[in-house]
Amino acid sequence: MANTGPVKVGLIGSQFQGDIHAASLEMVRHEAELVAVASPTPGNAAALAKRYRIPRVFTDYREMLREPDIEMVTITAPNRLHAQMAVDIAASGKHVVCEKPMAMTLEECDQMIEVARKQGVLLMYAEELFFTPKYLKAKEMADAGAFGKVHLVKQSEKHFGPHSEWFWDVERAGGGALMDLGCHGIAFCYWFLGRPAIKTVYCQLGTYVHGDKTRAEDDSLCILEFANGAVGLVEDSWTRRGGMDDRIEVYGDAGVTYANLHMGNALPTYSESGYGYAVEKAPTTTG
Ligand SMILES: NC(=O)c1ccc[n+]([C@@H]2O[C@H](COP(=O)([O-])OP(=O)(O)OC[C@H]3O[C@@H](n4cnc5c(N)ncnc54)[C@H](O)[C@@H]3O)[C@@H](O)[C@H]2O)c1
């Protein structure tokens, strides 16, 4: 009989993002129940299981896929493994959530989509920038006409480089800063502008600081030209000292807004026409 309670979830991976998925699932217990975790290094999955009271622990994710009651599996393993894991999960009849980047190549992505389709399961890509309150607010204002016709959307994500050694290896990561961080910015610009077709892409990549660790780029600029005439500028870097920086800028013919994900709690904004709601007791949103 179909489960009508919270979705039973299995987690692959137990480190940085595994912990974030476990913590996030704990916040929506009425909707999802994390019942198992799989991670190959002995002791790691068990440690995560202890922290989040996850009842079942596996070292091989394929064994976890044999558990008949698990309905959805979320992948927080290195990029090189995403495609094979997604295919295995879908083939076992379970829904898939996959961390970014979706896979290493477009061919792998196509294969994932094909197997999920054939098996009749959902293949979900876990992009989170669309859910951050400040960026959502910026989109809400744009959709309400606050900035008029938007012609430029910028997103940038920068820090001094990844926490795990596999990210530096292009064979396991698929690329450098653009692959690691740019997938957020590209998805963001595309979403923000209402998913128009992309006409042209220009990228400038360079290795400036971490050439001793990687043959991938540690800094990148990516310019996307969309079919509706707007431009997206995505800046990503593994060379920024001082921790993570994540920000956006939106420019239109009637206004502008800036949002910094980690600093302050407001979006400095100018709007010729005004928009829905700014703050309690503000009589106008013009200017
Ligand atoms: N959305 C985001 O903002 C965000 C942030 C960080 C990482 N990520 C993504 O999450 C994924 C994991 O990154 P991370 O930072 O957690 O890396 P990590 O190195 O901290 O953890 C990787 C995990 O994968 C496990 N793993 C390795 N081989 C495995 C295998 N064969 N079977 C099962 N598990 C295996 C490791 O044991 C470990 O638990 C990557 O694809 C990364 O791009 C996304």
GROMACS .gro file of N, CA and C in nm, residues 16-158:
model
  429
   16PHE      N    1   3.013   1.727   0.428
   16PHE     CA    2   2.967   1.867   0.427
   16PHE      C    3   2.820   1.882   0.388
   17GLN      N    4   2.787   1.845   0.265
   17GLN     CA    5   2.650   1.865   0.217
   17GLN      C    6   2.555   1.759   0.272
   18GLY      N    7   2.609   1.641   0.305
   18GLY     CA    8   2.527   1.537   0.369
   18GLY      C    9   2.469   1.589   0.498
   19ASP      N   10   2.551   1.658   0.575
   19ASP     CA   11   2.506   1.715   0.701
   19ASP      C   12   2.397   1.821   0.678
   20ILE      N   13   2.416   1.900   0.572
   20ILE     CA   14   2.317   2.005   0.542
   20ILE      C   15   2.183   1.944   0.499
   21HIS      N   16   2.189   1.838   0.418
   21HIS     CA   17   2.064   1.772   0.378
   21HIS      C   18   1.995   1.711   0.501
   22ALA      N   19   2.074   1.647   0.588
   22ALA     CA   20   2.014   1.585   0.708
   22ALA      C   21   1.950   1.692   0.796
   23ALA      N   22   2.020   1.804   0.815
   23ALA     CA   23   1.967   1.912   0.899
   23ALA      C   24   1.841   1.971   0.835
   24SER      N   25   1.842   1.985   0.702
   24SER     CA   26   1.727   2.044   0.633
   24SER      C   27   1.606   1.951   0.640
   25LEU      N   28   1.631   1.821   0.622
   25LEU     CA   29   1.520   1.726   0.628
   25LEU      C   30   1.458   1.723   0.769
   26GLU      N   31   1.543   1.744   0.869
   26GLU     CA   32   1.493   1.745   1.006
   26GLU      C   33   1.394   1.861   1.027
   27MET      N   34   1.412   1.968   0.952
   27MET     CA   35   1.322   2.085   0.966
   27MET      C   36   1.185   2.061   0.903
   28VAL      N   37   1.175   1.959   0.817
   28VAL     CA   38   1.045   1.933   0.752
   28VAL      C   39   0.999   1.791   0.782
   29ARG      N   40   1.007   1.754   0.910
   29ARG     CA   41   0.977   1.618   0.952
   29ARG      C   42   0.837   1.572   0.913
   30HIS      N   43   0.742   1.668   0.908
   30HIS     CA   44   0.605   1.632   0.870
   30HIS      C   45   0.597   1.592   0.722
   31GLU      N   46   0.699   1.628   0.643
   31GLU     CA   47   0.695   1.597   0.500
   31GLU      C   48   0.793   1.488   0.460
   32ALA      N   49   0.906   1.480   0.534
   32ALA     CA   50   1.010   1.384   0.494
   32ALA      C   51   1.076   1.325   0.618
   33GLU      N   52   1.106   1.196   0.607
   33GLU     CA   53   1.168   1.127   0.720
   33GLU      C   54   1.296   1.060   0.671
   34LEU      N   55   1.409   1.104   0.727
   34LEU     CA   56   1.538   1.047   0.685
   34LEU      C   57   1.556   0.913   0.756
   35VAL      N   58   1.545   0.803   0.680
   35VAL     CA   59   1.545   0.670   0.743
   35VAL      C   60   1.676   0.595   0.724
   36ALA      N   61   1.764   0.643   0.633
   36ALA     CA   62   1.890   0.569   0.610
   36ALA      C   63   1.996   0.662   0.553
   37VAL      N   64   2.122   0.627   0.580
   37VAL     CA   65   2.234   0.701   0.523
   37VAL      C   66   2.340   0.601   0.477
   38ALA      N   67   2.403   0.632   0.361
   38ALA     CA   68   2.509   0.545   0.308
   38ALA      C   69   2.631   0.629   0.275
   39SER      N   70   2.746   0.582   0.322
   39SER     CA   71   2.872   0.653   0.296
   39SER      C   72   2.985   0.552   0.317
   40PRO      N   73   3.087   0.548   0.226
   40PRO     CA   74   3.180   0.435   0.226
   40PRO      C   75   3.285   0.432   0.338
   41THR      N   76   3.324   0.549   0.390
   41THR     CA   77   3.430   0.548   0.492
   41THR      C   78   3.373   0.495   0.624
   42PRO      N   79   3.432   0.384   0.676
   42PRO     CA   80   3.375   0.325   0.797
   42PRO      C   81   3.363   0.428   0.909
   43GLY      N   82   3.248   0.431   0.972
   43GLY     CA   83   3.227   0.520   1.087
   43GLY      C   84   3.163   0.654   1.052
   44ASN      N   85   3.182   0.700   0.925
   44ASN     CA   86   3.129   0.834   0.891
   44ASN      C   87   2.976   0.839   0.888
   45ALA      N   88   2.915   0.741   0.820
   45ALA     CA   89   2.769   0.739   0.812
   45ALA      C   90   2.711   0.719   0.953
   46ALA      N   91   2.776   0.634   1.031
   46ALA     CA   92   2.728   0.606   1.167
   46ALA      C   93   2.732   0.733   1.252
   47ALA      N   94   2.836   0.815   1.233
   47ALA     CA   95   2.848   0.939   1.312
   47ALA      C   96   2.735   1.035   1.275
   48LEU      N   97   2.706   1.046   1.144
   48LEU     CA   98   2.596   1.134   1.102
   48LEU      C   99   2.462   1.079   1.154
   49ALA      N  100   2.449   0.945   1.145
   49ALA     CA  101   2.325   0.880   1.190
   49ALA      C  102   2.302   0.909   1.338
   50LYS      N  103   2.408   0.911   1.415
   50LYS     CA  104   2.395   0.937   1.559
   50LYS      C  105   2.348   1.082   1.582
   51ARG      N  106   2.408   1.176   1.507
   51ARG     CA  107   2.373   1.318   1.524
   51ARG      C  108   2.227   1.345   1.489
   52TYR      N  109   2.177   1.277   1.385
   52TYR     CA  110   2.041   1.307   1.337
   52TYR      C  111   1.941   1.194   1.363
   53ARG      N  112   1.980   1.097   1.448
   53ARG     CA  113   1.892   0.984   1.482
   53ARG      C  114   1.837   0.915   1.355
   54ILE      N  115   1.928   0.879   1.264
   54ILE     CA  116   1.889   0.808   1.142
   54ILE      C  117   1.902   0.658   1.171
   55PRO      N  118   1.794   0.581   1.159
   55PRO     CA  119   1.798   0.443   1.207
   55PRO      C  120   1.887   0.346   1.128
   56ARG      N  121   1.900   0.362   0.997
   56ARG     CA  122   1.973   0.261   0.919
   56ARG      C  123   2.101   0.319   0.857
   57VAL      N  124   2.209   0.240   0.863
   57VAL     CA  125   2.340   0.288   0.816
   57VAL      C  126   2.399   0.186   0.717
   58PHE      N  127   2.454   0.235   0.605
   58PHE     CA  128   2.514   0.147   0.504
   58PHE      C  129   2.649   0.203   0.460
   59THR      N  130   2.742   0.113   0.421
   59THR     CA  131   2.865   0.162   0.361
   59THR      C  132   2.854   0.159   0.208
   60ASP      N  133   2.764   0.076   0.155
   60ASP     CA  134   2.744   0.068   0.010
   60ASP      C  135   2.603   0.118  -0.022
   61TYR      N  136   2.595   0.225  -0.102
   61TYR     CA  137   2.462   0.284  -0.128
   61TYR      C  138   2.370   0.188  -0.203
   62ARG      N  139   2.432   0.093  -0.280
   62ARG     CA  140   2.349  -0.001  -0.356
   62ARG      C  141   2.270  -0.093  -0.263
   63GLU      N  142   2.327  -0.121  -0.147
   63GLU     CA  143   2.253  -0.200  -0.047
   63GLU      C  144   2.135  -0.121   0.006
   64MET      N  145   2.157   0.009   0.027
   64MET     CA  146   2.048   0.095   0.076
   64MET      C  147   1.932   0.097  -0.025
   65LEU      N  148   1.967   0.090  -0.155
   65LEU     CA  149   1.863   0.095  -0.258
   65LEU      C  150   1.773  -0.029  -0.256
   66ARG      N  151   1.820  -0.135  -0.187
   66ARG     CA  152   1.737  -0.256  -0.179
   66ARG      C  153   1.629  -0.244  -0.072
   67GLU      N  154   1.634  -0.142   0.011
   67GLU     CA  155   1.533  -0.124   0.117
   67GLU      C  156   1.401  -0.083   0.051
   68PRO      N  157   1.299  -0.171   0.062
   68PRO     CA  158   1.178  -0.145  -0.017
   68PRO      C  159   1.098  -0.022   0.025
   69ASP      N  160   1.110   0.020   0.151
   69ASP     CA  161   1.024   0.131   0.196
   69ASP      C  162   1.083   0.269   0.161
   70ILE      N  163   1.210   0.276   0.122
   70ILE     CA  164   1.269   0.406   0.088
   70ILE      C  165   1.211   0.453  -0.046
   71GLU      N  166   1.160   0.579  -0.047
   71GLU     CA  167   1.090   0.628  -0.165
   71GLU      C  168   1.173   0.728  -0.246
   72MET      N  169   1.267   0.793  -0.177
   72MET     CA  170   1.345   0.898  -0.243
   72MET      C  171   1.487   0.895  -0.188
   73VAL      N  172   1.586   0.917  -0.276
   73VAL     CA  173   1.725   0.916  -0.230
   73VAL      C  174   1.792   1.046  -0.275
   74THR      N  175   1.866   1.107  -0.183
   74THR     CA  176   1.931   1.234  -0.213
   74THR      C  177   2.083   1.214  -0.219
   75ILE      N  178   2.144   1.269  -0.324
   75ILE     CA  179   2.287   1.244  -0.352
   75ILE      C  180   2.373   1.362  -0.307
   76THR      N  181   2.463   1.337  -0.212
   76THR     CA  182   2.560   1.441  -0.171
   76THR      C  183   2.701   1.381  -0.179
   77ALA      N  184   2.730   1.317  -0.291
   77ALA     CA  185   2.861   1.256  -0.314
   77ALA      C  186   2.936   1.339  -0.418
   78PRO      N  187   3.066   1.315  -0.437
   78PRO     CA  188   3.142   1.392  -0.537
   78PRO      C  189   3.079   1.386  -0.677
   79ASN      N  190   3.101   1.493  -0.753
   79ASN     CA  191   3.036   1.512  -0.884
   79ASN      C  192   3.047   1.392  -0.978
   80ARG      N  193   3.164   1.329  -0.981
   80ARG     CA  194   3.188   1.218  -1.075
   80ARG      C  195   3.088   1.105  -1.054
   81LEU      N  196   3.032   1.093  -0.933
   81LEU     CA  197   2.944   0.981  -0.901
   81LEU      C  198   2.796   1.011  -0.924
   82HIS      N  199   2.762   1.139  -0.950
   82HIS     CA  200   2.620   1.177  -0.957
   82HIS      C  201   2.541   1.095  -1.059
   83ALA      N  202   2.597   1.082  -1.182
   83ALA     CA  203   2.521   1.018  -1.290
   83ALA      C  204   2.494   0.871  -1.258
   84GLN      N  205   2.600   0.797  -1.221
   84GLN     CA  206   2.583   0.654  -1.192
   84GLN      C  207   2.486   0.635  -1.075
   85MET      N  208   2.501   0.717  -0.972
   85MET     CA  209   2.412   0.703  -0.856
   85MET      C  210   2.267   0.733  -0.894
   86ALA      N  211   2.247   0.841  -0.971
   86ALA     CA  212   2.110   0.877  -1.010
   86ALA      C  213   2.047   0.765  -1.092
   87VAL      N  214   2.126   0.708  -1.183
   87VAL     CA  215   2.074   0.599  -1.267
   87VAL      C  216   2.039   0.478  -1.179
   88ASP      N  217   2.126   0.444  -1.085
   88ASP     CA  218   2.099   0.330  -0.995
   88ASP      C  219   1.975   0.354  -0.909
   89ILE      N  220   1.961   0.476  -0.860
   89ILE     CA  221   1.846   0.508  -0.774
   89ILE      C  222   1.716   0.496  -0.856
   90ALA      N  223   1.718   0.558  -0.974
   90ALA     CA  224   1.599   0.554  -1.059
   90ALA      C  225   1.566   0.411  -1.098
   91ALA      N  226   1.670   0.333  -1.130
   91ALA     CA  227   1.648   0.193  -1.171
   91ALA      C  228   1.587   0.113  -1.056
   92SER      N  229   1.611   0.155  -0.932
   92SER     CA  230   1.552   0.082  -0.819
   92SER      C  231   1.410   0.132  -0.789
   93GLY      N  232   1.361   0.225  -0.873
   93GLY     CA  233   1.222   0.270  -0.861
   93GLY      C  234   1.203   0.382  -0.759
   94LYS      N  235   1.311   0.446  -0.718
   94LYS     CA  236   1.300   0.553  -0.618
   94LYS      C  237   1.323   0.690  -0.684
   95HIS      N  238   1.261   0.793  -0.625
   95HIS     CA  239   1.282   0.930  -0.675
   95HIS      C  240   1.422   0.977  -0.639
   96VAL      N  241   1.475   1.070  -0.721
   96VAL     CA  242   1.614   1.114  -0.705
   96VAL      C  243   1.620   1.264  -0.676
   97VAL      N  244   1.701   1.301  -0.577
   97VAL     CA  245   1.740   1.442  -0.560
   97VAL      C  246   1.890   1.445  -0.581
   98CYS      N  247   1.938   1.534  -0.668
   98CYS     CA  248   2.081   1.537  -0.697
   98CYS      C  249   2.140   1.674  -0.669
   99GLU      N  250   2.250   1.674  -0.596
   99GLU     CA  251   2.323   1.799  -0.569
   99GLU      C  252   2.378   1.856  -0.699
  100LYS      N  253   2.419   1.980  -0.692
  100LYS     CA  254   2.484   2.044  -0.806
  100LYS      C  255   2.631   2.004  -0.811
  101PRO      N  256   2.697   2.006  -0.926
  101PRO     CA  257   2.637   2.016  -1.059
  101PRO      C  258   2.567   1.885  -1.091
  102MET      N  259   2.469   1.892  -1.181
  102MET     CA  260   2.388   1.773  -1.205
  102MET      C  261   2.477   1.652  -1.238
  103ALA      N  262   2.575   1.671  -1.326
  103ALA     CA  263   2.668   1.562  -1.361
  103ALA      C  264   2.793   1.623  -1.424
  104MET      N  265   2.878   1.539  -1.481
  104MET     CA  266   3.005   1.588  -1.538
  104MET      C  267   2.990   1.635  -1.683
  105THR      N  268   2.896   1.573  -1.756
  105THR     CA  269   2.879   1.606  -1.898
  105THR      C  270   2.729   1.609  -1.933
  106LEU      N  271   2.698   1.670  -2.047
  106LEU     CA  272   2.559   1.673  -2.092
  106LEU      C  273   2.509   1.533  -2.123
  107GLU      N  274   2.599   1.446  -2.175
  107GLU     CA  275   2.560   1.308  -2.207
  107GLU      C  276   2.513   1.237  -2.080
  108GLU      N  277   2.587   1.258  -1.970
  108GLU     CA  278   2.547   1.196  -1.843
  108GLU      C  279   2.410   1.249  -1.798
  109CYS      N  280   2.389   1.380  -1.814
  109CYS     CA  281   2.259   1.438  -1.775
  109CYS      C  282   2.146   1.375  -1.855
  110ASP      N  283   2.170   1.361  -1.987
  110ASP     CA  284   2.067   1.301  -2.074
  110ASP      C  285   2.034   1.160  -2.029
  111GLN      N  286   2.139   1.086  -1.990
  111GLN     CA  287   2.118   0.947  -1.947
  111GLN      C  288   2.034   0.943  -1.818
  112MET      N  289   2.064   1.035  -1.726
  112MET     CA  290   1.989   1.042  -1.600
  112MET      C  291   1.841   1.069  -1.628
  113ILE      N  292   1.817   1.164  -1.718
  113ILE     CA  293   1.678   1.202  -1.750
  113ILE      C  294   1.606   1.085  -1.815
  114GLU      N  295   1.676   1.018  -1.906
  114GLU     CA  296   1.615   0.906  -1.980
  114GLU      C  297   1.574   0.793  -1.884
  115VAL      N  298   1.664   0.756  -1.793
  115VAL     CA  299   1.633   0.645  -1.701
  115VAL      C  300   1.519   0.685  -1.607
  116ALA      N  301   1.522   0.810  -1.557
  116ALA     CA  302   1.416   0.854  -1.465
  116ALA      C  303   1.281   0.851  -1.537
  117ARG      N  304   1.281   0.897  -1.662
  117ARG     CA  305   1.157   0.897  -1.742
  117ARG      C  306   1.104   0.755  -1.760
  118LYS      N  307   1.196   0.666  -1.799
  118LYS     CA  308   1.158   0.527  -1.825
  118LYS      C  309   1.102   0.462  -1.699
  119GLN      N  310   1.161   0.493  -1.585
  119GLN     CA  311   1.120   0.431  -1.459
  119GLN      C  312   1.000   0.502  -1.396
  120GLY      N  313   0.964   0.619  -1.450
  120GLY     CA  314   0.850   0.695  -1.397
  120GLY      C  315   0.876   0.753  -1.259
  121VAL      N  316   1.002   0.794  -1.234
  121VAL     CA  317   1.035   0.856  -1.104
  121VAL      C  318   1.077   1.002  -1.128
  122LEU      N  319   1.072   1.082  -1.022
  122LEU     CA  320   1.111   1.221  -1.033
  122LEU      C  321   1.263   1.233  -1.022
  123LEU      N  322   1.320   1.318  -1.108
  123LEU     CA  323   1.464   1.350  -1.099
  123LEU      C  324   1.471   1.497  -1.063
  124MET      N  325   1.514   1.527  -0.939
  124MET     CA  326   1.508   1.665  -0.890
  124MET      C  327   1.649   1.720  -0.867
  125TYR      N  328   1.670   1.841  -0.917
  125TYR     CA  329   1.802   1.905  -0.910
  125TYR      C  330   1.798   2.005  -0.793
  126ALA      N  331   1.893   1.989  -0.698
  126ALA     CA  332   1.884   2.063  -0.572
  126ALA      C  333   1.950   2.200  -0.577
  127GLU      N  334   1.901   2.288  -0.666
  127GLU     CA  335   1.953   2.427  -0.668
  127GLU      C  336   1.883   2.506  -0.557
  128GLU      N  337   1.961   2.570  -0.470
  128GLU     CA  338   1.899   2.635  -0.355
  128GLU      C  339   1.890   2.786  -0.361
  129LEU      N  340   1.958   2.850  -0.458
  129LEU     CA  341   1.954   2.997  -0.460
  129LEU      C  342   1.813   3.052  -0.482
  130PHE      N  343   1.728   2.973  -0.550
  130PHE     CA  344   1.591   3.018  -0.576
  130PHE      C  345   1.508   3.024  -0.448
  131PHE      N  346   1.560   2.970  -0.340
  131PHE     CA  347   1.482   2.964  -0.216
  131PHE      C  348   1.536   3.058  -0.109
  132THR      N  349   1.647   3.128  -0.137
  132THR     CA  350   1.701   3.219  -0.035
  132THR      C  351   1.611   3.342  -0.029
  133PRO      N  352   1.565   3.379   0.092
  133PRO     CA  353   1.464   3.485   0.103
  133PRO      C  354   1.502   3.616   0.033
  134LYS      N  355   1.628   3.659   0.043
  134LYS     CA  356   1.664   3.787  -0.020
  134LYS      C  357   1.655   3.780  -0.172
  135TYR      N  358   1.701   3.669  -0.229
  135TYR     CA  359   1.700   3.657  -0.375
  135TYR      C  360   1.556   3.639  -0.426
  136LEU      N  361   1.477   3.570  -0.345
  136LEU     CA  362   1.335   3.555  -0.380
  136LEU      C  363   1.265   3.691  -0.379
  137LYS      N  364   1.299   3.773  -0.277
  137LYS     CA  365   1.239   3.907  -0.266
  137LYS      C  366   1.278   3.991  -0.388
  138ALA      N  367   1.404   3.982  -0.430
  138ALA     CA  368   1.448   4.057  -0.548
  138ALA      C  369   1.367   4.015  -0.670
  139LYS      N  370   1.343   3.886  -0.684
  139LYS     CA  371   1.267   3.837  -0.800
  139LYS      C  372   1.120   3.883  -0.791
  140GLU      N  373   1.067   3.880  -0.669
  140GLU     CA  374   0.929   3.925  -0.648
  140GLU      C  375   0.916   4.072  -0.689
  141MET      N  376   1.014   4.155  -0.651
  141MET     CA  377   1.011   4.297  -0.687
  141MET      C  378   1.024   4.314  -0.837
  142ALA      N  379   1.115   4.236  -0.899
  142ALA     CA  380   1.133   4.245  -1.044
  142ALA      C  381   1.003   4.208  -1.115
  143ASP      N  382   0.938   4.101  -1.068
  143ASP     CA  383   0.815   4.055  -1.132
  143ASP      C  384   0.701   4.155  -1.112
  144ALA      N  385   0.711   4.237  -1.002
  144ALA     CA  386   0.609   4.340  -0.978
  144ALA      C  387   0.642   4.469  -1.054
  145GLY      N  388   0.748   4.468  -1.132
  145GLY     CA  389   0.782   4.583  -1.217
  145GLY      C  390   0.871   4.687  -1.152
  146ALA      N  391   0.927   4.656  -1.034
  146ALA     CA  392   1.006   4.756  -0.960
  146ALA      C  393   1.122   4.813  -1.041
  147PHE      N  394   1.181   4.734  -1.128
  147PHE     CA  395   1.301   4.779  -1.200
  147PHE      C  396   1.273   4.803  -1.348
  148GLY      N  397   1.145   4.799  -1.386
  148GLY     CA  398   1.111   4.815  -1.528
  148GLY      C  399   1.161   4.695  -1.607
  149LYS      N  400   1.213   4.722  -1.726
  149LYS     CA  401   1.264   4.612  -1.809
  149LYS      C  402   1.407   4.581  -1.765
  150VAL      N  403   1.427   4.459  -1.714
  150VAL     CA  404   1.559   4.420  -1.661
  150VAL      C  405   1.652   4.384  -1.777
  151HIS      N  406   1.770   4.449  -1.782
  151HIS     CA  407   1.864   4.416  -1.890
  151HIS      C  408   1.992   4.351  -1.840
  152LEU      N  409   2.017   4.356  -1.707
  152LEU     CA  410   2.141   4.295  -1.656
  152LEU      C  411   2.116   4.234  -1.518
  153VAL      N  412   2.151   4.105  -1.505
  153VAL     CA  413   2.145   4.036  -1.375
  153VAL      C  414   2.284   3.982  -1.346
  154LYS      N  415   2.337   4.018  -1.230
  154LYS     CA  416   2.470   3.968  -1.193
  154LYS      C  417   2.458   3.879  -1.070
  155GLN      N  418   2.533   3.770  -1.069
  155GLN     CA  419   2.540   3.686  -0.949
  155GLN      C  420   2.686   3.648  -0.931
  156SER      N  421   2.734   3.654  -0.808
  156SER     CA  422   2.871   3.608  -0.787
  156SER      C  423   2.882   3.529  -0.658
  157GLU      N  424   2.969   3.428  -0.664
  157GLU     CA  425   2.995   3.345  -0.545
  157GLU      C  426   3.146   3.324  -0.538
  158LYS      N  427   3.204   3.359  -0.422
  158LYS     CA  428   3.351   3.354  -0.411
  158LYS      C  429   3.393   3.309  -0.272
   0.00000   0.00000   0.00000
